[in-house]
Coordinates of C-alpha atoms in Angstrom, one line a residue:
Chain B
M1 CA 113.4 87.4 132.6
K2 CA 113.4 87.7 128.4
I3 CA 110.4 87.1 126.5
F4 CA 110.5 86.1 123.2
V5 CA 107.5 86.2 120.8
C6 CA 107.1 84.4 117.3
V7 CA 104.9 86.2 115.0
K8 CA 104.3 85.7 111.1
Q9 CA 103.2 87.8 108.6
V10 CA 100.0 85.9 106.6
P11 CA 98.2 87.4 104.0
A12 CA 95.1 89.7 104.7
V13 CA 92.0 88.6 102.5
E14 CA 89.7 85.9 103.2
K15 CA 90.4 83.7 100.1
I16 CA 94.0 82.9 99.0
K17 CA 95.0 82.8 95.4
I18 CA 97.1 79.6 94.8
D19 CA 99.9 79.7 91.8
P20 CA 98.9 76.1 90.2
K21 CA 102.6 75.9 89.2
T22 CA 104.6 76.0 91.9
N23 CA 101.7 75.1 94.5
C24 CA 102.4 78.1 97.0
L25 CA 100.6 80.8 97.9
I26 CA 100.7 83.9 95.3
R27 CA 101.5 86.9 97.9
K28 CA 102.2 89.3 95.0
G29 CA 99.7 92.8 95.3
I30 CA 98.4 90.9 98.2
P31 CA 98.2 93.2 101.1
S32 CA 99.8 91.5 104.6
M33 CA 98.9 91.8 108.3
I34 CA 100.6 90.0 111.4
N35 CA 98.7 87.1 112.4
P36 CA 95.6 87.6 114.9
M37 CA 96.9 85.6 117.4
D38 CA 100.2 86.8 117.3
K39 CA 98.6 89.6 118.6
N40 CA 97.9 88.2 122.0
A41 CA 100.9 86.6 122.0
I42 CA 102.4 90.4 121.8
E43 CA 100.2 92.0 124.1
L44 CA 100.6 89.4 127.2
A45 CA 104.8 90.1 126.6
V46 CA 104.1 93.7 127.2
Q47 CA 101.9 93.0 130.0
L48 CA 104.6 90.5 131.4
K49 CA 107.0 93.0 130.8
E50 CA 105.2 95.6 132.4
T51 CA 104.6 93.6 135.3
H52 CA 108.2 91.6 135.3
N53 CA 110.6 94.0 134.1
A54 CA 111.3 92.2 131.5
E55 CA 112.6 92.2 128.3
T56 CA 111.0 91.2 125.4
I57 CA 112.5 90.3 121.9
G58 CA 110.3 89.6 118.9
L59 CA 111.3 87.1 116.2
T60 CA 109.8 86.6 112.6
M61 CA 111.4 84.0 109.7
G62 CA 110.5 85.5 106.0
P63 CA 111.1 87.8 103.2
P64 CA 112.5 91.3 104.1
Q65 CA 108.9 92.9 103.8
A66 CA 108.2 90.8 107.0
E67 CA 109.9 93.6 108.5
E68 CA 106.8 95.2 108.7
V69 CA 105.2 92.6 110.9
L70 CA 108.4 93.4 113.3
R71 CA 107.4 97.1 113.4
Q72 CA 103.9 96.4 114.4
A73 CA 105.6 94.6 117.5
L74 CA 107.7 97.7 118.3
A75 CA 104.8 99.8 118.2
M76 CA 102.9 97.4 120.9
G77 CA 105.8 98.2 123.0
I78 CA 107.8 94.7 122.5
D79 CA 112.1 95.8 122.4
E80 CA 113.6 94.5 120.3
A81 CA 113.5 92.4 117.0
Y82 CA 115.1 90.2 114.6
L83 CA 113.9 89.1 111.3
L84 CA 115.6 85.6 110.1
T85 CA 115.5 86.4 106.2
D86 CA 117.8 84.3 103.4
S87 CA 116.6 82.6 100.4
K88 CA 117.8 78.9 101.4
F89 CA 114.4 79.6 103.8
A90 CA 112.4 79.6 101.0
G91 CA 110.1 77.0 101.0
A92 CA 110.0 75.9 104.9
D93 CA 107.3 74.0 106.8
T94 CA 106.9 74.0 110.3
L95 CA 110.1 71.9 111.1
A96 CA 112.4 73.7 108.7
T97 CA 111.0 77.3 110.3
S98 CA 111.0 75.7 114.2
Y99 CA 114.8 74.5 113.6
T100 CA 115.7 78.1 112.2
L101 CA 113.7 80.1 115.0
S102 CA 115.2 77.7 117.6
L103 CA 119.0 78.8 116.0
A104 CA 117.9 82.5 116.4
I105 CA 116.7 82.4 120.2
K106 CA 119.6 79.8 121.2
K107 CA 122.1 82.8 119.5
I108 CA 120.2 85.6 121.6
L109 CA 120.5 83.5 125.2
K110 CA 123.7 82.8 124.8
Q111 CA 124.6 86.7 123.6
K112 CA 122.4 87.8 126.4
K113 CA 123.9 84.5 129.2
V114 CA 120.3 84.0 129.8
E115 CA 120.1 80.1 130.7
E116 CA 116.6 79.2 132.3
D117 CA 115.1 82.8 133.0
Y118 CA 112.8 82.7 129.5
L119 CA 109.2 82.5 128.3
I120 CA 108.1 82.2 124.3
I121 CA 105.2 82.7 123.3
C122 CA 103.4 82.2 120.1
G123 CA 100.3 82.3 118.7
N124 CA 98.8 79.2 119.1
Q125 CA 98.1 78.8 115.5
A126 CA 98.4 81.1 111.9
I127 CA 95.3 81.5 109.7
D128 CA 96.8 80.8 106.4
G129 CA 98.3 77.3 107.2
E130 CA 96.0 77.0 110.7
T131 CA 98.5 74.0 111.5
G132 CA 99.8 74.7 115.0
Q133 CA 102.7 73.1 114.8
T134 CA 105.3 75.8 114.9
G135 CA 105.3 76.4 118.1
P136 CA 105.3 73.0 120.1
E137 CA 108.1 72.1 117.1
L138 CA 110.1 75.0 118.8
A139 CA 109.7 73.7 122.4
E140 CA 111.1 69.8 120.9
E141 CA 114.2 72.0 119.4
L142 CA 114.8 73.9 122.3
G143 CA 114.2 70.8 124.7
I144 CA 111.8 72.8 126.7
P145 CA 108.1 72.5 128.0
Q146 CA 105.2 73.3 125.7
I147 CA 101.4 74.7 127.0
T148 CA 99.8 74.8 123.5
Y149 CA 95.7 76.4 123.8
V150 CA 96.6 78.6 126.6
E151 CA 93.7 81.0 127.7
N152 CA 95.1 82.7 130.9
F153 CA 98.5 82.9 132.4
Q154 CA 99.6 84.5 135.2
L155 CA 103.6 84.6 136.2
Q156 CA 104.0 84.6 140.5
G157 CA 107.7 84.2 141.3
K158 CA 109.2 81.5 139.3
K159 CA 106.3 79.6 139.2
A160 CA 103.7 79.7 136.5
I161 CA 100.2 79.0 136.3
I162 CA 98.2 78.6 132.9
E163 CA 94.3 77.5 132.4
R164 CA 93.7 76.1 128.7
S165 CA 90.3 74.4 127.9
F166 CA 90.1 72.1 125.3
I167 CA 87.5 70.1 123.6
S168 CA 85.5 70.1 126.9
E169 CA 83.7 72.8 128.8
E170 CA 86.3 71.6 131.6
V171 CA 89.2 74.3 132.1
V172 CA 92.7 72.6 133.1
V173 CA 95.2 74.3 135.6
I174 CA 98.7 73.6 134.8
E175 CA 101.3 74.6 137.6
T176 CA 105.2 74.7 136.0
K177 CA 108.1 76.7 135.6
L178 CA 110.3 78.5 133.2
P179 CA 111.6 78.3 130.5
L180 CA 108.7 77.5 128.7
L181 CA 106.7 77.9 125.5
L182 CA 103.3 79.0 125.4
S183 CA 101.0 79.1 122.5
V184 CA 98.0 81.4 123.0
V185 CA 94.6 81.9 122.0
R186 CA 92.2 84.6 121.2
D187 CA 90.6 84.6 124.2
L188 CA 94.2 85.2 126.4
N189 CA 93.7 88.9 126.1
D190 CA 92.5 91.8 124.1
P191 CA 95.4 93.3 122.2
K192 CA 95.7 97.0 122.5
Y193 CA 96.3 99.2 119.7
P194 CA 99.7 100.8 119.2
T195 CA 100.0 104.0 120.4
M196 CA 101.3 107.1 118.5
A197 CA 104.2 107.2 120.1
G198 CA 105.0 103.3 119.8
I199 CA 104.7 103.9 116.2
V200 CA 107.3 106.2 116.2
N201 CA 109.7 104.7 117.9
A202 CA 108.9 101.5 116.5
Y203 CA 110.5 102.9 113.0
H204 CA 113.5 104.5 115.2
K205 CA 114.7 100.8 116.0
E206 CA 117.4 98.5 114.2
I207 CA 115.8 95.5 113.7
T208 CA 118.4 92.7 113.3
H209 CA 118.7 90.7 110.3
W210 CA 120.1 86.8 110.4
N211 CA 120.8 84.8 107.8
A212 CA 121.4 81.4 107.2
T213 CA 125.3 82.0 107.6
D214 CA 124.5 84.4 111.0
L215 CA 122.6 81.6 112.3
S216 CA 125.6 78.9 111.2
A217 CA 122.1 76.6 110.3
D218 CA 122.8 73.0 109.3
K219 CA 121.6 73.9 105.2
K220 CA 119.9 69.8 105.2
K221 CA 117.5 71.2 107.7
I222 CA 116.0 74.4 106.7
G223 CA 113.7 75.7 103.5
L224 CA 112.9 73.3 101.3
P225 CA 115.6 70.7 102.1
G226 CA 114.7 70.4 105.8
S227 CA 111.2 70.5 105.2
R228 CA 109.5 66.9 105.6
I229 CA 106.1 68.4 104.2
I230 CA 105.9 68.3 100.5
V231 CA 102.7 70.4 99.0
W232 CA 101.3 68.1 96.2
N233 CA 97.8 70.6 95.6
L234 CA 96.8 73.4 97.6
F235 CA 93.3 75.1 96.6
S236 CA 90.3 77.0 98.2
P237 CA 87.9 74.3 98.5
E238 CA 83.9 75.4 97.4
R239 CA 81.7 75.1 99.6
K240 CA 79.1 72.6 98.8
G241 CA 76.3 70.9 100.3
E242 CA 74.4 71.7 103.3
L243 CA 75.5 72.8 106.7
T244 CA 74.5 71.0 109.8
L245 CA 75.6 72.7 113.0
L246 CA 75.8 69.9 115.9
E247 CA 75.8 71.3 119.7
G248 CA 75.5 70.3 122.9
T249 CA 77.8 68.3 124.9
P250 CA 81.0 66.3 123.3
E251 CA 79.1 63.2 124.1
K252 CA 76.2 64.3 122.5
I253 CA 78.1 65.4 119.4
S254 CA 80.1 63.0 119.2
K255 CA 76.8 60.6 118.9
E256 CA 74.8 62.5 116.9
L257 CA 77.8 62.8 114.3
C258 CA 77.8 58.8 114.5
D259 CA 74.9 58.7 113.4
Y260 CA 75.1 61.2 110.8
L261 CA 78.0 59.0 109.3
Q262 CA 76.0 55.5 110.0
K263 CA 72.8 57.0 108.0
D264 CA 75.4 58.3 105.1
K265 CA 77.6 54.8 105.4
V266 CA 80.3 56.2 106.0
L267 CA 80.8 54.1 108.9
Chain J
M1 CA 108.6 114.5 94.2
D2 CA 107.8 111.3 96.1
F3 CA 104.2 111.2 96.6
Q4 CA 104.7 107.8 98.1
L5 CA 103.6 107.8 102.2
S6 CA 106.5 106.1 104.6
D7 CA 106.0 102.9 106.3
M8 CA 105.6 104.9 109.4
H9 CA 102.7 107.3 107.9
K10 CA 101.4 104.0 106.8
M11 CA 100.8 102.0 110.0
V12 CA 99.4 106.0 111.6
R13 CA 96.8 105.4 109.2
R14 CA 96.1 102.1 109.4
T15 CA 96.3 101.6 113.4
T16 CA 93.7 105.2 113.2
R17 CA 91.1 104.0 110.8
E18 CA 91.1 100.4 112.5
F19 CA 90.4 102.1 115.9
A20 CA 88.3 104.7 114.5
E21 CA 86.0 102.0 112.8
E22 CA 86.5 99.9 116.2
Y23 CA 86.0 102.5 118.6
I24 CA 83.9 105.6 117.4
A25 CA 81.9 104.3 114.2
P26 CA 79.8 102.3 116.1
V27 CA 78.9 105.7 118.4
A28 CA 79.0 108.4 116.3
A29 CA 75.3 109.0 114.9
E30 CA 74.2 108.5 118.7
S31 CA 76.8 111.4 119.9
D32 CA 75.9 113.7 117.2
Q33 CA 72.4 112.8 118.4
K34 CA 72.7 113.4 122.1
S35 CA 75.3 116.0 121.7
R36 CA 78.2 114.4 123.5
L37 CA 81.4 112.5 123.4
D38 CA 81.8 108.9 124.4
P39 CA 83.7 108.2 127.2
E40 CA 85.0 105.1 126.6
V41 CA 86.4 106.6 122.9
M42 CA 88.4 110.0 125.3
E43 CA 89.6 107.0 127.2
E44 CA 91.3 105.3 124.2
M45 CA 92.4 108.3 122.5
K46 CA 94.5 109.4 125.7
R47 CA 95.8 105.9 125.8
M48 CA 96.9 106.7 122.1
K49 CA 98.5 109.7 122.4
F50 CA 96.3 111.6 120.2
F51 CA 96.2 114.9 122.2
G52 CA 100.0 115.2 122.2
A53 CA 100.0 114.0 118.2
S54 CA 102.9 116.3 117.4
I55 CA 104.3 117.3 120.5
P56 CA 107.7 115.4 121.3
Q57 CA 108.1 112.9 123.0
E58 CA 110.2 114.7 126.0
Y59 CA 107.2 116.4 126.8
G60 CA 105.0 113.6 127.1
G61 CA 103.8 113.5 123.3
A62 CA 104.1 111.0 120.6
G63 CA 106.3 112.8 118.7
L64 CA 104.8 112.8 114.7
D65 CA 105.1 114.8 112.6
T66 CA 102.8 117.0 111.0
L67 CA 102.0 114.7 108.4
G68 CA 101.5 111.6 110.3
F69 CA 99.6 114.3 113.0
V70 CA 97.4 115.2 109.4
I71 CA 97.0 111.3 108.5
A72 CA 95.6 110.6 112.4
T73 CA 93.5 113.5 111.5
E74 CA 91.9 112.6 108.7
E75 CA 91.4 108.7 109.5
I76 CA 89.9 110.2 112.5
G77 CA 87.6 112.7 110.3
R78 CA 86.6 110.2 108.1
I79 CA 84.2 108.0 111.1
D80 CA 83.3 111.2 112.8
A81 CA 84.5 115.2 112.2
S82 CA 83.1 115.8 116.3
W83 CA 86.2 113.5 117.4
S84 CA 88.5 115.2 114.9
I85 CA 88.5 118.4 115.9
T86 CA 88.5 117.9 119.5
F87 CA 91.7 116.4 119.4
A88 CA 93.3 118.2 116.8
V89 CA 92.1 121.1 117.8
P90 CA 94.0 121.4 121.3
A91 CA 96.7 119.1 119.4
S92 CA 97.5 122.3 117.1
V93 CA 96.6 125.1 118.2
C94 CA 96.4 125.3 122.1
S95 CA 99.6 122.3 122.7
Y96 CA 101.9 122.8 119.9
P97 CA 102.2 126.9 120.3
I98 CA 103.1 126.0 123.6
Y99 CA 106.0 123.8 122.7
L100 CA 107.1 126.3 119.8
F101 CA 106.9 129.6 121.5
G102 CA 106.7 129.0 125.2
T103 CA 109.1 128.6 127.5
E104 CA 111.3 125.4 128.6
E105 CA 109.5 126.2 132.2
Q106 CA 106.4 126.7 130.4
K107 CA 106.9 123.6 128.3
R108 CA 107.5 121.1 131.7
K109 CA 104.6 122.6 133.2
F110 CA 101.9 122.0 130.5
L111 CA 102.5 119.8 128.1
P112 CA 102.9 116.6 129.5
A113 CA 99.1 117.0 130.8
L114 CA 97.7 118.2 127.9
S115 CA 99.6 115.5 126.0
S116 CA 98.3 112.8 127.8
G117 CA 94.8 114.3 127.2
E118 CA 94.5 114.8 131.6
K119 CA 94.1 118.0 130.6
L120 CA 92.1 119.1 127.5
G121 CA 93.3 122.5 125.6
A122 CA 92.0 124.7 124.1
F123 CA 92.5 128.1 121.8
V124 CA 90.4 131.1 122.6
L125 CA 90.0 133.5 120.2
T126 CA 86.5 134.4 118.8
E127 CA 84.2 137.0 121.0
A128 CA 81.0 138.7 120.1
N129 CA 82.8 141.2 118.5
A130 CA 85.9 139.8 117.3
G131 CA 86.7 136.6 115.1
S132 CA 88.0 136.9 111.8
D133 CA 88.8 140.7 112.6
A134 CA 91.5 139.0 115.7
Q135 CA 92.8 142.6 116.2
S136 CA 89.2 143.9 117.5
V137 CA 89.5 141.6 120.8
Q138 CA 88.3 142.6 124.0
L139 CA 88.9 140.4 126.4
S140 CA 91.2 142.6 128.7
A141 CA 94.4 142.0 130.6
T142 CA 95.5 144.3 133.0
K143 CA 98.9 143.9 134.8
D144 CA 98.7 144.2 138.6
G145 CA 101.9 143.1 140.5
D146 CA 102.9 140.1 139.0
E147 CA 99.8 139.3 137.6
Y148 CA 97.4 139.9 135.1
I149 CA 93.6 140.3 135.7
L150 CA 91.6 139.1 132.9
N151 CA 88.0 140.1 131.9
G152 CA 85.9 139.9 129.2
S153 CA 84.0 136.9 127.7
K154 CA 84.7 134.1 124.2
I155 CA 82.5 132.7 122.3
F156 CA 82.1 129.3 119.7
A157 CA 85.5 127.9 121.6
T158 CA 86.4 124.7 120.4
N159 CA 86.1 122.5 124.1
G160 CA 85.5 125.4 125.4
G161 CA 83.5 123.7 128.1
I162 CA 85.6 120.5 129.1
A163 CA 89.1 122.1 128.9
K164 CA 91.3 122.6 131.4
T165 CA 94.2 125.0 129.8
L166 CA 93.3 127.5 127.5
L167 CA 95.7 129.7 125.4
A168 CA 93.7 133.2 125.9
V169 CA 93.9 135.6 123.4
T170 CA 93.6 139.2 124.9
T171 CA 94.6 142.9 124.9
T172 CA 96.5 144.7 127.1
G173 CA 96.0 148.0 125.8
T174 CA 96.6 150.2 122.8
V175 CA 100.3 150.7 121.0
G176 CA 99.2 154.0 119.2
R177 CA 96.4 153.3 117.3
R178 CA 96.3 149.5 117.4
K179 CA 95.3 147.3 119.8
E180 CA 98.0 145.8 122.2
L181 CA 96.9 141.7 122.2
T182 CA 98.8 139.7 124.6
M183 CA 98.3 135.8 124.9
F184 CA 98.2 134.1 128.1
I185 CA 98.2 130.3 129.0
V186 CA 95.4 130.2 131.4
D187 CA 94.2 127.1 133.8
T188 CA 90.5 126.9 134.3
D189 CA 90.4 126.4 138.0
T190 CA 91.3 129.9 138.6
P191 CA 88.5 131.5 140.7
G192 CA 86.2 133.9 138.4
Y193 CA 86.1 132.0 135.2
S194 CA 82.9 130.1 134.1
V195 CA 81.7 128.0 131.5
G196 CA 78.9 130.1 129.6
V197 CA 76.1 128.8 127.4
R198 CA 77.2 125.7 125.5
E199 CA 76.0 126.2 121.6
K200 CA 73.6 123.5 119.8
K201 CA 74.9 123.8 116.4
L202 CA 73.7 122.0 113.4
G203 CA 77.0 119.8 112.8
V204 CA 79.7 118.6 114.6
R205 CA 77.3 118.4 117.5
A206 CA 78.9 116.1 119.8
S207 CA 82.1 118.3 120.0
N208 CA 81.7 121.0 123.0
T209 CA 81.8 124.8 121.6
S210 CA 81.2 126.7 124.8
E211 CA 81.0 130.2 125.9
L212 CA 83.4 131.2 128.1
V213 CA 83.0 133.8 131.1
F214 CA 86.2 135.7 132.6
Q215 CA 85.6 137.8 136.1
D216 CA 88.8 139.3 137.4
V217 CA 90.7 136.3 136.4
R218 CA 94.3 136.4 138.1
V219 CA 96.9 135.0 135.8
P220 CA 100.6 135.0 136.8
E221 CA 102.3 137.0 134.3
E222 CA 105.1 134.4 133.7
N223 CA 101.7 132.5 131.6
I224 CA 102.6 134.7 128.8
L225 CA 102.6 133.1 125.9
G226 CA 105.6 134.5 124.3
K227 CA 106.3 138.8 125.0
R228 CA 103.5 141.2 125.9
G229 CA 101.9 142.4 122.3
D230 CA 103.0 139.5 120.7
G231 CA 99.6 138.1 120.8
F232 CA 98.5 139.3 117.0
K233 CA 101.6 137.8 115.3
L234 CA 101.4 134.4 117.9
T235 CA 97.8 134.0 116.4
L236 CA 98.2 134.3 113.1
A237 CA 100.9 131.8 113.7
I238 CA 98.8 129.5 115.2
L239 CA 96.1 129.7 113.0
D240 CA 98.3 128.8 109.7
Y241 CA 99.1 125.5 112.0
G242 CA 95.3 124.9 113.0
R243 CA 94.3 125.1 109.5
I244 CA 96.6 122.5 108.0
L245 CA 95.2 120.4 110.6
M246 CA 91.4 121.2 109.9
A247 CA 92.4 120.7 106.0
A248 CA 92.9 117.1 107.2
Q249 CA 89.7 116.3 109.1
I250 CA 87.8 118.1 106.2
V251 CA 89.2 115.7 103.6
G252 CA 88.5 112.8 106.0
L253 CA 85.1 113.6 106.1
G254 CA 85.3 114.0 101.9
Q255 CA 86.3 111.1 102.0
A256 CA 83.3 109.8 104.1
C257 CA 81.5 110.9 101.7
L258 CA 82.9 109.2 99.2
E259 CA 82.6 105.9 100.0
K260 CA 79.6 106.0 101.4
S261 CA 78.1 107.0 98.1
V262 CA 80.0 104.5 96.5
K263 CA 78.4 101.8 98.5
Y264 CA 75.2 102.6 98.1
A265 CA 75.3 103.6 94.4
N266 CA 76.3 100.2 94.5
E267 CA 73.6 98.7 96.6
R268 CA 70.8 100.6 95.6
V269 CA 68.7 98.9 92.4
Q270 CA 66.3 101.5 90.5
F271 CA 65.1 100.5 86.9
G272 CA 66.3 97.0 87.1
R273 CA 70.0 97.9 88.0
P274 CA 72.5 99.6 90.7
I275 CA 72.3 103.1 90.0
G276 CA 76.0 102.9 90.2
S277 CA 75.4 101.9 86.6
F278 CA 74.2 105.1 85.7
Q279 CA 76.5 107.9 84.3
G280 CA 74.8 110.3 86.4
I281 CA 75.6 108.6 89.0
Q282 CA 79.1 108.2 87.9
Y283 CA 79.9 111.8 87.3
K284 CA 79.0 112.9 90.8
I285 CA 81.2 110.6 92.3
A286 CA 83.9 110.7 89.7
D287 CA 84.1 114.8 90.6
M288 CA 84.0 113.1 94.4
A289 CA 86.9 111.6 94.3
T290 CA 88.9 114.2 92.6
E291 CA 88.2 116.8 94.3
I292 CA 88.7 115.1 97.2
E293 CA 92.1 113.8 95.7
A294 CA 93.6 117.9 94.9
S295 CA 92.1 118.4 98.7
R296 CA 94.5 115.9 100.5
L297 CA 97.5 116.5 97.7
L298 CA 97.0 120.5 98.9
T299 CA 96.7 119.1 102.8
Y300 CA 100.0 117.2 102.5
K301 CA 101.8 119.3 100.8
A302 CA 101.2 122.3 103.5
A303 CA 102.0 119.1 106.3
H304 CA 105.0 118.1 104.4
L305 CA 106.2 122.1 103.8
C306 CA 106.0 122.1 107.7
D307 CA 107.6 119.5 108.5
I308 CA 110.9 120.6 106.0
G309 CA 110.8 123.9 107.8
Q310 CA 109.7 125.9 104.6
D311 CA 106.8 128.7 105.2
Y312 CA 103.3 126.8 104.5
G313 CA 100.9 129.4 105.4
L314 CA 99.6 130.2 101.9
I315 CA 99.3 126.2 101.0
G316 CA 97.7 125.4 104.4
S317 CA 95.0 128.4 103.4
M318 CA 94.5 126.8 100.0
A319 CA 94.0 123.4 101.3
K320 CA 91.6 124.5 104.2
L321 CA 89.5 126.5 101.7
Y322 CA 89.3 124.1 99.1
A323 CA 88.7 120.6 101.4
S324 CA 85.7 122.7 102.9
E325 CA 84.4 123.2 99.6
A326 CA 84.9 120.2 98.2
T327 CA 84.1 118.0 101.0
M328 CA 80.5 120.2 100.9
R329 CA 79.9 119.6 97.6
A330 CA 80.5 116.1 97.9
A331 CA 78.1 115.9 100.9
H332 CA 75.6 117.9 99.1
Q333 CA 75.9 115.1 96.0
A334 CA 76.5 112.0 99.1
V335 CA 73.2 113.1 100.2
Q336 CA 71.1 113.5 96.2
I337 CA 72.6 110.0 95.4
H338 CA 71.1 108.6 98.8
G339 CA 68.2 110.3 97.7
A340 CA 65.0 110.5 100.6
Y341 CA 67.4 108.2 102.6
G342 CA 69.9 110.6 102.9
L343 CA 67.6 112.9 104.7
T344 CA 67.3 110.7 107.4
K345 CA 69.4 110.0 110.5
S346 CA 69.1 106.2 109.4
Y347 CA 72.5 107.0 106.9
D348 CA 75.5 109.0 108.0
V349 CA 75.6 111.2 104.7
E350 CA 72.6 113.1 106.7
R351 CA 74.9 114.1 109.5
Y352 CA 77.7 114.5 107.2
F353 CA 76.4 117.5 105.2
R354 CA 75.5 119.4 108.7
D355 CA 79.4 118.3 109.8
A356 CA 80.6 119.7 105.6
K357 CA 78.8 123.0 106.3
M358 CA 80.4 123.8 109.4
A359 CA 83.5 122.9 107.6
E360 CA 83.3 126.2 105.5
I361 CA 83.3 128.2 108.7
Y362 CA 85.3 127.5 111.5
E363 CA 89.0 128.0 112.1
G364 CA 88.9 130.7 109.2
T365 CA 85.9 130.9 107.1
S366 CA 86.0 130.7 103.4
E367 CA 85.8 134.4 102.5
I368 CA 88.8 135.0 105.2
Q369 CA 91.1 131.8 103.3
R370 CA 90.5 133.8 100.1
M371 CA 91.9 137.1 101.7
V372 CA 94.5 135.4 102.9
I373 CA 95.4 134.0 99.2
G374 CA 94.2 136.7 97.2
S375 CA 96.8 139.4 99.3
S376 CA 99.3 136.9 99.0
M377 CA 98.8 137.1 95.2
L378 CA 98.6 140.0 95.1
R379 CA 102.0 141.0 96.7
K380 CA 103.7 137.9 95.0
Y381 CA 102.9 139.0 91.3
Q382 CA 102.6 143.2 91.7

């Protein structure tokens, strides 16, 4: 079995800074880190590698310095890593990103002669964009099933058993089979720190770099031209006004919220 | 000359720092007060391969270079000096010498369990009448067939009470007018071995420091490290390496004094403004920062020289001497900046002050380091 883990480098700051001219994140001088939920994805992959004799593959799309998050994935126990990097990929929204990732996964599957016996694990969402779209769109590009908000995952032979809870406190149990894409949340597991040996090994491994040509990418579907989202304005919202936290069952919270909205004449 | 750390070294630092802040920081004060090592921290440190830091992976270690080992030691030392010596001492002066000087058979036999932390190691030199004066060791080893029989005792052994594998410096007779010293690898399960008194110390209280007693402890001849009579030479080489790691641990402690002082100076308001705005406090912080950075540079240089195969003994001695005295000064000023709060156990600097005093004494006192450096200078510029 092959397990792909898609990871993302995100700014390691609580308050982001935005370039007012380009509406892009200012990354210069800002420390970066691996997206927290991606660590849960890596941890699951490493656990499955040990129990199911799987080969694990880390992937990211980003500038050359994004290699650092792949080193982190390798240090945590991922076997090999691919960096998709090209100035043509710049400005990609989730659609262009998932298209690019799908090309790399298809290429690796072909190289490794794998048809169905694979699993893709993503963090549910990244703390910078918080869209939660890249995983689902990647599954669509590949034409495979997807399960989001995964809190528990078991693999029994070819059968995958997934638990997710969403909005209500009820837990949904899903049974399916591979191939499959999971996007996982923090409750899934407790990612372990890399060992000192893992860190040493991570820097002895080669990371494969692929550009748009390597992936035979359709240039209309990558980077800014391939993006459907155009950012008009981006800002850190200022906290103002009073905060009221509603607690209780979803039904109770919905009713209270409607009451508030009616009182404020929004509804 | 490149003062930039490699990406690998940066990851060692980041990972160790995050681990130490998450696992060790919440229990450090309690561990100090109860003189105990937290078992959860111990398990995680074993898993992360800290105990085999610079042992190659083929013998179960992490395979870090000395600079990587130094950075990990510094980061653990920044949170808790006790944990720093609990792992860095056995990794530097017990397992690493076995790797450097041991036979292939000894390496295969002892290093995997030492590297994984399954068996803790200790290097035992100091006795009631020997320590700084290594030549005066009295623990005797008498040959009997293909075994040696050990009799005597050791004191102030770091990890002594919990160690499973010892590197013990013994005397196997005299050669001319000098004692012949021989080093043995001793399994503490051997009959006749026992742990004596555990010391109640001023600082590094969570770290186990014990007396060890040897009564007719039979050790096979194949457990001699190097050759019979190599003990003194090996002891000096082992201490040279260990000093780099001690310097690293002490730099971490000094860094902690600096950071806590800055934090407090920014928070504490007197006369209507943070005390950090007063020049008197800024000067103290400036001196701390400068001296800790100088200590770090000496320590990293010693590690770097070791990694490129050059002589590092002198710089290592300078690093240990300077770091321990700079850190003592930093701890002194850290308590002063905290005022009466600094005297209480509610603030970490009280513990740092006690730990810093230990640093000027263990693994070669400041006086011994000055003897090493001074005699080296007299030879060099005669």
